[in-house]
XYZ file of N, CA, C and O in Angstrom:
772
model
N 126.678 108.124 112.650
C 126.734 106.683 112.727
C 125.357 106.118 112.422
O 124.363 106.542 112.987
N 125.288 105.156 111.534
C 124.016 104.545 111.143
C 123.542 103.610 112.242
O 124.321 102.905 112.868
N 122.230 103.623 112.457
C 121.621 102.743 113.433
C 121.399 101.390 112.773
O 120.886 101.305 111.665
N 121.800 100.330 113.467
C 121.648 98.996 112.891
C 120.235 98.486 113.124
O 119.848 98.171 114.251
N 119.498 98.421 112.031
C 118.134 97.910 112.096
C 118.186 96.391 111.990
O 119.024 95.834 111.293
N 117.259 95.730 112.677
C 117.224 94.271 112.615
C 116.055 93.754 111.801
O 116.042 92.591 111.425
N 115.072 94.631 111.526
C 113.920 94.187 110.753
C 112.859 95.251 110.670
O 113.099 96.417 111.008
N 111.684 94.817 110.213
C 110.552 95.725 110.029
C 109.282 95.111 110.594
O 109.113 93.887 110.581
N 108.390 95.970 111.048
C 107.098 95.533 111.563
C 106.263 94.986 110.408
O 106.104 95.644 109.382
N 105.744 93.765 110.573
C 104.893 93.161 109.545
C 103.475 92.898 110.045
O 102.569 92.628 109.258
N 103.266 92.967 111.354
C 101.938 92.924 111.971
C 101.981 93.863 113.161
O 102.998 93.952 113.841
N 100.856 94.529 113.431
C 100.883 95.523 114.484
C 99.522 95.645 115.156
O 98.488 95.619 114.492
N 99.544 95.777 116.478
C 98.329 96.057 117.240
C 98.723 96.958 118.398
O 99.911 97.220 118.622
N 97.760 97.400 119.163
C 98.053 98.286 120.293
C 98.910 97.601 121.347
O 99.729 98.235 121.996
N 98.742 96.296 121.522
C 99.448 95.601 122.598
C 100.745 94.925 122.158
O 101.502 94.447 123.003
N 101.018 94.872 120.860
C 102.243 94.237 120.410
C 102.410 94.284 118.915
O 101.533 94.750 118.191
N 103.558 93.793 118.463
C 103.809 93.786 117.024
C 104.755 92.652 116.670
O 105.434 92.095 117.531
N 104.748 92.286 115.386
C 105.613 91.225 114.876
C 106.625 91.855 113.935
O 106.273 92.692 113.098
N 107.877 91.425 114.073
C 108.972 91.952 113.267
C 109.542 90.821 112.423
O 109.822 89.744 112.941
N 109.700 91.075 111.129
C 110.424 90.140 110.272
C 111.875 90.598 110.216
O 112.160 91.750 109.880
N 112.788 89.697 110.554
C 114.219 90.024 110.575
C 114.771 90.109 109.159
O 114.343 89.376 108.274
N 115.737 90.970 108.967
C 116.408 91.080 107.687
C 117.249 89.846 107.397
O 117.426 89.468 106.246
N 117.803 89.239 108.439
C 118.668 88.072 108.270
C 118.062 86.874 108.996
O 117.552 87.013 110.116
N 118.154 85.741 108.378
C 117.660 84.502 108.949
C 118.348 84.241 110.290
O 119.566 84.399 110.411
N 117.579 83.877 111.288
C 118.065 83.547 112.639
C 118.718 84.725 113.349
O 119.514 84.539 114.256
N 118.374 85.945 112.988
C 119.036 87.117 113.554
C 118.125 87.910 114.481
O 118.215 89.131 114.556
N 117.258 87.225 115.217
C 116.380 87.907 116.171
C 117.147 88.190 117.460
O 118.070 87.464 117.814
N 116.762 89.237 118.178
C 117.388 89.484 119.485
C 116.975 88.385 120.463
O 115.999 87.673 120.226
N 117.685 88.247 121.568
C 117.343 87.195 122.535
C 115.956 87.394 123.138
O 115.447 88.519 123.198
N 115.379 86.310 123.599
C 114.107 86.372 124.301
C 114.222 87.348 125.461
O 115.205 87.312 126.216
N 113.271 88.256 125.582
C 113.274 89.239 126.653
C 114.011 90.524 126.351
O 113.976 91.462 127.149
N 114.690 90.604 125.204
C 115.451 91.811 124.864
C 114.521 92.988 124.580
O 113.453 92.822 123.984
N 114.947 94.166 124.996
C 114.196 95.390 124.734
C 114.505 95.878 123.320
O 115.669 95.995 122.939
N 113.465 96.133 122.547
C 113.609 96.643 121.187
C 112.747 97.889 121.050
O 111.896 98.173 121.891
N 112.952 98.594 119.948
C 112.166 99.815 119.706
C 112.019 100.059 118.225
O 112.854 99.644 117.421
N 110.948 100.750 117.880
C 110.816 101.234 116.510
C 111.656 102.498 116.406
O 111.894 103.185 117.404
N 112.115 102.816 115.197
C 112.941 104.017 115.054
C 112.108 105.275 115.210
O 112.530 106.229 115.856
N 110.929 105.291 114.599
C 110.060 106.458 114.749
C 109.068 106.194 115.850
O 108.574 105.104 116.036
N 108.749 107.218 116.563
C 107.812 107.056 117.672
C 108.494 107.456 118.968
O 108.210 108.478 119.516
N 109.432 106.665 119.443
C 109.528 105.228 119.231
C 108.567 104.471 120.144
O 108.126 104.984 121.172
N 108.254 103.253 119.758
C 107.486 102.335 120.594
C 108.466 101.284 121.106
O 109.261 100.759 120.335
N 108.409 101.017 122.412
C 109.306 100.055 123.058
C 108.555 98.779 123.413
O 107.374 98.814 123.750
N 109.280 97.672 123.374
C 108.697 96.410 123.810
C 109.758 95.352 123.984
O 110.931 95.580 123.678
N 109.343 94.179 124.483
C 110.276 93.081 124.673
C 109.935 91.930 123.742
O 108.770 91.649 123.470
N 110.994 91.293 123.280
C 110.853 90.125 122.425
C 110.267 88.995 123.262
O 110.864 88.587 124.259
N 109.098 88.486 122.843
C 108.438 87.444 123.633
C 108.329 86.115 122.903
O 107.899 85.126 123.494
N 108.710 86.064 121.633
C 108.621 84.809 120.884
C 109.388 84.956 119.575
O 109.233 85.952 118.880
N 110.198 83.966 119.256
C 110.951 83.953 118.000
C 110.568 82.696 117.245
O 110.439 81.631 117.846
N 110.385 82.814 115.953
C 110.111 81.623 115.144
C 110.660 81.802 113.741
O 110.763 82.913 113.229
N 111.036 80.683 113.153
C 111.508 80.648 111.773
C 110.595 79.707 111.010
O 110.284 78.609 111.497
N 110.167 80.132 109.831
C 109.226 79.343 109.033
C 109.451 79.653 107.561
O 110.218 80.543 107.196
N 108.739 78.915 106.731
C 108.788 79.171 105.296
C 108.109 80.495 104.995
O 107.120 80.858 105.635
N 108.635 81.223 104.022
C 107.995 82.462 103.597
C 106.622 82.152 103.008
O 105.649 82.842 103.275
N 106.527 81.080 102.231
C 105.257 80.622 101.666
C 104.658 79.584 102.607
O 105.169 78.466 102.699
N 103.574 79.913 103.319
C 103.022 78.969 104.292
C 102.510 77.666 103.657
O 102.344 76.673 104.354
N 102.308 77.658 102.376
C 101.863 76.438 101.698
C 103.027 75.487 101.425
O 102.813 74.354 101.010
N 104.253 75.961 101.617
C 105.441 75.129 101.343
C 106.243 74.933 102.623
O 107.152 75.703 102.920
N 105.911 73.918 103.354
C 106.588 73.594 104.597
C 108.000 73.093 104.294
O 108.199 72.310 103.375
N 109.002 73.526 105.087
C 110.353 73.003 104.877
C 110.394 71.484 105.069
O 109.667 70.929 105.889
N 111.242 70.844 104.299
C 111.445 69.397 104.430
C 112.912 69.140 104.739
O 113.763 70.012 104.547
N 113.224 67.937 105.184
C 114.613 67.622 105.526
C 115.508 67.719 104.300
O 115.102 67.396 103.189
N 116.724 68.194 104.518
C 117.669 68.372 103.417
C 119.081 67.918 103.776
O 119.983 68.009 102.972
N 119.280 67.427 104.999
C 120.635 67.172 105.453
C 121.044 65.716 105.569
O 122.067 65.428 106.185
N 120.307 64.819 104.981
C 120.623 63.393 105.114
C 122.075 63.086 104.749
O 122.744 62.306 105.414
N 122.595 63.701 103.695
C 123.950 63.405 103.226
C 124.961 64.497 103.595
O 126.059 64.527 103.050
N 124.582 65.369 104.517
C 125.464 66.460 104.937
C 126.105 66.120 106.271
O 125.511 65.440 107.109
N 127.298 66.637 106.511
C 128.026 66.382 107.751
C 127.577 67.306 108.882
O 127.563 66.911 110.043
N 127.255 68.565 108.539
C 126.893 69.551 109.555
C 125.656 70.318 109.113
O 125.297 70.321 107.934
N 125.035 70.994 110.066
C 123.897 71.856 109.729
C 124.339 72.987 108.806
O 123.606 73.373 107.899
N 125.532 73.531 109.055
C 126.035 74.622 108.216
C 126.161 74.184 106.768
O 125.906 74.964 105.844
N 126.568 72.930 106.557
C 126.724 72.458 105.178
C 125.384 72.335 104.462
O 125.331 72.434 103.238
N 124.308 72.150 105.205
C 122.968 72.144 104.580
C 122.731 73.508 103.921
O 122.285 73.593 102.775
N 123.058 74.566 104.649
C 122.848 75.922 104.115
C 123.843 76.255 103.010
O 123.499 76.947 102.050
N 125.065 75.757 103.124
C 126.054 75.993 102.073
C 125.660 75.282 100.781
O 125.858 75.809 99.689
N 125.124 74.086 100.891
C 124.713 73.324 99.707
C 123.395 73.827 99.121
O 123.060 73.508 97.973
N 122.645 74.598 99.905
C 121.331 75.090 99.479
C 121.213 76.576 99.765
O 120.446 76.994 100.635
N 121.968 77.419 99.055
C 121.968 78.851 99.363
C 120.599 79.514 99.191
O 120.365 80.591 99.734
N 119.696 78.879 98.472
C 118.362 79.434 98.267
C 117.537 79.452 99.555
O 116.537 80.171 99.644
N 117.958 78.697 100.573
C 117.188 78.619 101.812
C 117.001 79.987 102.462
O 115.951 80.261 103.042
N 118.007 80.835 102.379
C 117.874 82.162 102.985
C 116.795 82.999 102.296
O 116.315 83.979 102.865
N 116.411 82.620 101.083
C 115.344 83.322 100.373
C 113.989 82.639 100.545
O 112.953 83.202 100.185
N 113.985 81.417 101.066
C 112.749 80.650 101.227
C 112.247 80.620 102.670
O 111.110 80.246 102.921
N 113.121 81.008 103.602
C 112.780 81.000 105.019
C 112.859 82.409 105.582
O 113.551 83.266 105.048
N 112.164 82.613 106.691
C 112.226 83.915 107.362
C 112.210 83.689 108.861
O 111.665 82.706 109.354
N 112.816 84.597 109.595
C 112.770 84.597 111.052
C 111.985 85.821 111.491
O 112.280 86.942 111.064
N 110.972 85.587 112.300
C 110.146 86.656 112.866
C 110.250 86.604 114.382
O 110.569 85.566 114.960
N 109.964 87.734 115.019
C 109.811 87.722 116.471
C 108.654 88.620 116.852
O 108.332 89.587 116.166
N 107.998 88.225 117.929
C 106.847 88.969 118.421
C 107.261 89.816 119.613
O 108.133 89.413 120.398
N 106.637 90.958 119.738
C 106.995 91.928 120.765
C 105.756 92.284 121.581
O 104.686 92.521 121.013
N 105.906 92.314 122.903
C 104.879 92.877 123.780
C 105.218 94.351 123.945
O 106.325 94.699 124.369
N 104.298 95.233 123.604
C 104.527 96.669 123.743
C 104.496 97.058 125.218
O 103.566 96.699 125.939
N 105.523 97.797 125.651
C 105.627 98.210 127.050
C 105.620 99.717 127.241
O 105.508 100.183 128.372
N 105.766 100.482 126.168
C 105.779 101.924 126.329
C 106.139 102.634 125.051
O 106.326 102.008 124.004
N 106.238 103.942 125.138
C 106.587 104.758 123.983
C 107.198 106.068 124.457
O 107.150 106.401 125.639
N 107.780 106.784 123.528
C 108.334 108.099 123.823
C 107.641 109.129 122.943
O 107.360 108.864 121.770
N 107.371 110.286 123.513
C 106.779 111.380 122.742
C 107.839 112.381 122.296
O 107.526 113.465 121.820
N 109.111 112.001 122.458
C 110.213 112.891 122.093
C 110.763 113.627 123.289
O 111.913 114.054 123.297
N 109.943 113.796 124.315
C 110.374 114.454 125.549
C 110.399 113.485 126.716
O 111.357 113.444 127.481
N 109.328 112.715 126.837
C 109.191 111.774 127.944
C 109.006 110.357 127.423
O 108.492 110.155 126.317
N 109.387 109.399 128.257
C 109.105 107.993 127.970
C 107.970 107.573 128.882
O 108.035 107.794 130.100
N 106.952 106.991 128.291
C 105.756 106.574 129.015
C 105.698 105.057 129.057
O 105.871 104.396 128.046
N 105.423 104.506 130.236
C 105.313 103.057 130.402
C 103.854 102.627 130.320
O 103.334 101.955 131.218
N 103.224 103.010 129.241
C 101.841 102.637 128.926
C 101.772 102.361 127.426
O 102.714 102.670 126.684
N 100.663 101.790 126.988
C 100.520 101.536 125.565
C 100.481 102.856 124.801
O 99.927 103.847 125.288
N 101.054 102.884 123.609
C 101.086 104.128 122.825
C 99.698 104.480 122.296
O 98.821 103.618 122.195
N 99.480 105.754 121.930
C 98.189 106.162 121.376
C 97.840 105.420 120.082
O 96.667 105.214 119.779
N 98.855 105.021 119.329
C 98.645 104.267 118.085
C 99.748 103.218 117.979
O 100.878 103.452 118.415
N 99.432 102.069 117.403
C 100.471 101.042 117.252
C 101.498 101.454 116.206
O 101.253 102.367 115.394
N 102.647 100.779 116.182
C 103.637 101.082 115.140
C 103.052 100.823 113.752
O 102.178 99.961 113.592
N 103.530 101.542 112.786
C 103.074 101.348 111.414
C 103.711 100.105 110.815
O 104.826 99.725 111.180
N 103.013 99.480 109.902
C 103.594 98.375 109.149
C 104.811 98.922 108.397
O 104.784 100.044 107.887
N 105.867 98.160 108.350
C 107.162 98.495 107.756
C 107.981 99.476 108.601
O 109.030 99.954 108.156
N 107.527 99.760 109.825
C 108.354 100.572 110.727
C 109.663 99.821 110.982
O 109.659 98.611 111.190
N 110.763 100.537 110.953
C 112.070 99.940 111.214
C 112.207 99.650 112.711
O 111.775 100.446 113.547
N 112.863 98.537 113.027
C 113.026 98.116 114.416
C 114.500 97.818 114.668
O 115.197 97.299 113.796
N 114.941 98.150 115.866
C 116.305 97.828 116.273
C 116.307 97.456 117.742
O 115.378 97.776 118.488
N 117.374 96.791 118.157
C 117.574 96.487 119.569
C 117.964 97.771 120.294
O 118.633 98.638 119.724
N 117.562 97.891 121.534
C 117.952 99.053 122.329
C 119.378 98.862 122.832
O 119.774 97.760 123.197
N 120.126 99.953 122.840
C 121.485 99.882 123.373
C 121.440 99.938 124.903
O 120.372 100.095 125.506
N 122.593 99.831 125.524
C 122.673 99.768 126.977
C 122.100 101.016 127.638
O 121.356 100.929 128.618
N 122.416 102.195 127.111
C 121.913 103.442 127.705
C 120.394 103.521 127.610
O 119.724 103.908 128.573
N 119.848 103.171 126.439
C 118.386 103.202 126.274
C 117.714 102.199 127.207
O 116.669 102.485 127.788
N 118.320 101.033 127.331
C 117.756 99.995 128.189
C 117.745 100.452 129.639
O 116.725 100.328 130.336
N 118.850 101.018 130.102
C 118.922 101.531 131.480
C 117.911 102.651 131.701
O 117.230 102.687 132.730
N 117.814 103.540 130.741
C 116.876 104.654 130.850
C 115.432 104.152 130.899
O 114.644 104.577 131.743
N 115.088 103.238 130.004
C 113.719 102.720 129.971
C 113.379 102.007 131.272
O 112.283 102.151 131.808
N 114.333 101.239 131.809
C 114.076 100.431 132.999
C 114.381 101.172 134.298
O 114.290 100.574 135.377
N 114.729 102.466 134.224
C 114.987 103.215 135.453
C 113.718 103.291 136.298
O 113.776 103.356 137.514
N 112.585 103.273 135.645
C 111.300 103.145 136.323
C 110.761 101.769 135.970
O 110.882 101.323 134.828
N 110.173 101.098 136.919
C 109.590 99.777 136.664
C 108.111 99.881 136.308
O 107.370 98.914 136.438
N 107.710 101.050 135.820
C 106.318 101.278 135.447
C 105.810 100.373 134.336
O 104.601 100.254 134.124
N 106.700 99.715 133.620
C 106.308 98.809 132.545
C 105.850 97.447 133.072
O 105.232 96.666 132.350
N 106.175 97.121 134.331
C 105.887 95.781 134.847
C 104.397 95.412 134.828
O 104.066 94.283 134.471
N 103.462 96.303 135.179
C 102.058 95.902 135.089
C 101.640 95.494 133.671
O 100.896 94.527 133.489
N 102.140 96.200 132.677
C 101.820 95.855 131.295
C 102.429 94.511 130.926
O 101.777 93.674 130.294
N 103.658 94.275 131.346
C 104.301 92.998 131.070
C 103.568 91.853 131.765
O 103.318 90.806 131.166
N 103.189 92.054 133.010
C 102.473 91.020 133.760
C 101.105 90.704 133.160
O 100.588 89.604 133.332
N 100.528 91.660 132.451
C 99.199 91.466 131.862
C 99.261 90.863 130.459
O 98.229 90.658 129.826
N 100.460 90.574 129.966
C 100.607 90.026 128.615
C 99.786 88.761 128.424
O 99.629 87.962 129.343
N 99.258 88.599 127.247
C 98.420 87.442 126.919
C 99.150 86.539 125.941
O 98.797 86.441 124.775
N 100.205 85.906 126.437
C 100.989 85.017 125.591
C 101.254 83.711 126.328
O 101.177 83.652 127.558
N 101.593 82.694 125.577
C 102.015 81.430 126.164
C 103.390 81.647 126.800
O 104.205 82.420 126.293
N 103.634 81.015 127.920
C 104.923 81.101 128.615
C 105.264 82.525 129.071
O 106.425 82.929 129.027
N 104.268 83.265 129.507
C 104.489 84.643 129.929
C 105.533 84.743 131.038
O 106.390 85.627 131.005
N 105.492 83.845 132.012
C 106.451 83.938 133.115
C 107.886 83.776 132.627
O 108.794 84.428 133.137
N 108.101 82.931 131.621
C 109.441 82.784 131.040
C 109.902 84.102 130.414
O 111.073 84.469 130.521
N 108.985 84.791 129.765
C 109.311 86.077 129.137
C 109.601 87.128 130.207
O 110.534 87.930 130.064
N 108.837 87.121 131.289
C 109.077 88.068 132.385
C 110.479 87.866 132.944
O 111.251 88.820 133.108
N 110.834 86.617 133.228
C 112.168 86.320 133.762
C 113.249 86.731 132.768
O 114.226 87.396 133.120
N 113.075 86.358 131.500
C 114.079 86.689 130.480
C 114.225 88.196 130.325
O 115.342 88.708 130.219
N 113.110 88.923 130.320
C 113.203 90.366 130.112
C 113.845 91.061 131.306
O 114.683 91.958 131.129
N 113.504 90.654 132.520
C 114.127 91.286 133.684
C 115.622 90.977 133.738
O 116.416 91.845 134.101
N 116.006 89.781 133.341
C 117.441 89.472 133.290
C 118.145 90.291 132.213
O 119.251 90.793 132.428
N 117.520 90.419 131.036
C 118.111 91.229 129.970
C 118.252 92.686 130.415
O 119.275 93.324 130.155
N 117.220 93.217 131.083
C 117.289 94.593 131.574
C 118.367 94.731 132.647
O 119.074 95.733 132.695
N 118.510 93.718 133.491
C 119.529 93.762 134.549
C 120.936 93.790 133.969
O 121.813 94.474 134.495
N 121.169 93.049 132.879
C 122.499 93.021 132.261
C 122.962 94.409 131.846
O 124.156 94.689 131.807
N 122.028 95.286 131.528
C 122.389 96.626 131.064
C 122.795 97.549 132.214
O 123.421 98.574 131.983
N 122.440 97.189 133.429
C 122.745 98.022 134.586
C 124.119 97.676 135.166
O 124.535 96.523 135.143
N 124.779 98.684 135.723
C 126.100 98.445 136.314
C 125.992 97.545 137.538
O 126.905 96.769 137.821
N 124.889 97.631 138.270
C 124.663 96.750 139.418
C 123.421 95.913 139.122
O 122.313 96.245 139.533
N 123.624 94.836 138.377
C 122.496 94.018 137.932
C 121.760 93.384 139.107
O 120.536 93.250 139.072
N 122.480 93.014 140.165
C 121.821 92.396 141.322
C 120.878 93.389 141.995
O 119.769 93.032 142.394
N 121.303 94.635 142.136
C 120.449 95.657 142.748
C 119.193 95.866 141.899
O 118.090 96.029 142.444
N 119.348 95.852 140.570
C 118.174 95.991 139.701
C 117.209 94.833 139.913
O 116.001 95.028 140.026
N 117.736 93.606 139.974
C 116.874 92.438 140.157
C 116.157 92.468 141.502
O 114.983 92.101 141.596
N 116.831 92.918 142.543
C 116.196 93.025 143.858
C 115.075 94.065 143.803
O 113.971 93.841 144.319
N 115.346 95.197 143.160
C 114.317 96.249 143.027
C 113.128 95.725 142.230
O 111.964 95.937 142.595
N 113.403 94.994 141.140
C 112.331 94.411 140.328
C 111.566 93.369 141.131
O 110.327 93.290 141.053
N 112.274 92.581 141.920
C 111.617 91.584 142.764
C 110.673 92.228 143.767
O 109.552 91.747 143.987
N 111.099 93.316 144.367
C 110.228 94.044 145.317
C 108.977 94.571 144.619
O 107.880 94.537 145.185
N 109.157 95.056 143.403
C 107.993 95.559 142.659
C 107.055 94.415 142.298
O 105.827 94.562 142.345
N 107.606 93.255 141.950
C 106.761 92.088 141.680
C 105.966 91.694 142.924
O 104.782 91.349 142.830
N 106.596 91.752 144.092
C 105.899 91.442 145.348
C 104.714 92.384 145.521
O 103.605 91.967 145.867
N 104.933 93.650 145.277
C 103.845 94.633 145.421
C 102.715 94.362 144.430
O 101.545 94.403 144.791
N 103.069 94.056 143.172
C 102.059 93.886 142.127
C 101.350 92.538 142.176
O 100.228 92.412 141.686
N 102.007 91.536 142.733
C 101.455 90.179 142.681
C 101.099 89.626 144.058
O 101.038 88.414 144.256
N 100.816 90.486 145.012
C 100.556 90.031 146.380
C 99.360 89.088 146.473
O 99.249 88.318 147.418
N 98.483 89.112 145.488
C 97.312 88.225 145.511
C 97.564 86.896 144.793
O 96.663 86.067 144.704
N 98.756 86.678 144.265
C 99.095 85.432 143.567
C 100.445 84.938 144.083
O 101.442 84.921 143.369
N 100.454 84.523 145.356
C 101.712 84.208 146.025
C 102.426 82.987 145.440
O 103.650 82.947 145.432
N 101.684 82.018 144.955
C 102.341 80.838 144.387
C 103.121 81.205 143.126
O 104.296 80.859 142.985
N 102.484 81.929 142.220
C 103.160 82.373 140.994
C 104.326 83.298 141.338
O 105.417 83.194 140.768
N 104.100 84.218 142.271
C 105.141 85.145 142.704
C 106.351 84.397 143.250
O 107.492 84.703 142.900
N 106.123 83.399 144.084
C 107.202 82.626 144.667
C 108.037 81.937 143.589
O 109.270 81.936 143.652
N 107.373 81.365 142.602
C 108.080 80.697 141.506
C 108.902 81.710 140.701
O 110.074 81.483 140.404
N 108.282 82.850 140.370
C 108.995 83.883 139.600
C 110.229 84.375 140.358
O 111.316 84.461 139.791
N 110.060 84.717 141.622
C 111.188 85.240 142.393
C 112.284 84.203 142.562
O 113.469 84.525 142.463
N 111.885 82.968 142.807
C 112.879 81.908 142.941
C 113.724 81.750 141.716
O 114.952 81.578 141.783
N 113.100 81.829 140.555
C 113.837 81.659 139.302
C 114.583 82.929 138.910
O 115.661 82.870 138.332
N 114.019 84.078 139.221
C 114.645 85.349 138.844
C 115.899 85.613 139.667
O 116.923 86.052 139.135
N 115.852 85.340 140.938
C 116.955 85.692 141.829
C 117.918 84.520 142.064
O 118.846 84.640 142.858
N 117.694 83.423 141.366
C 118.577 82.236 141.544
C 119.938 82.482 140.961
O 120.161 83.208 140.063
């Protein structure tokens, strides 16, 4: 069975990477666990954006005389060739073929590395240990707390007892964030709501 790839790495660093999707608007949800095929390197989707392929050519309005957004794309089939959807990933771990490590990999993913969403079994296996949480909490992105909440919810959906996973994750957050009680209180309130 062929693995369904969603895109390729177009920027890469030790702490994260950017993936260009093969299909417009086809990024995984915010917080979803993804992986490179080789390596593999694991991470969570922390930002999705769609823009012009040519940064010098900003998209302009095209739907003044159209009834629906879909009809804009039907009337302008070239748009799928002029726009791209990318998503950014915070790296949370890697596998050496035998073990999965919840630390940054020895080397970042290669440019053009194939990327796919993790299936339910991979997601459960990766999140069986919450060792990735310190790396996630240390992320240097805008709206980090939103990504933390989204990723823990996405990971919980993969578990048969999602509430038990969220409670376990909440306890680990308490341990890791005991010196930032205000932020912790907000995160737990929103995560367990």
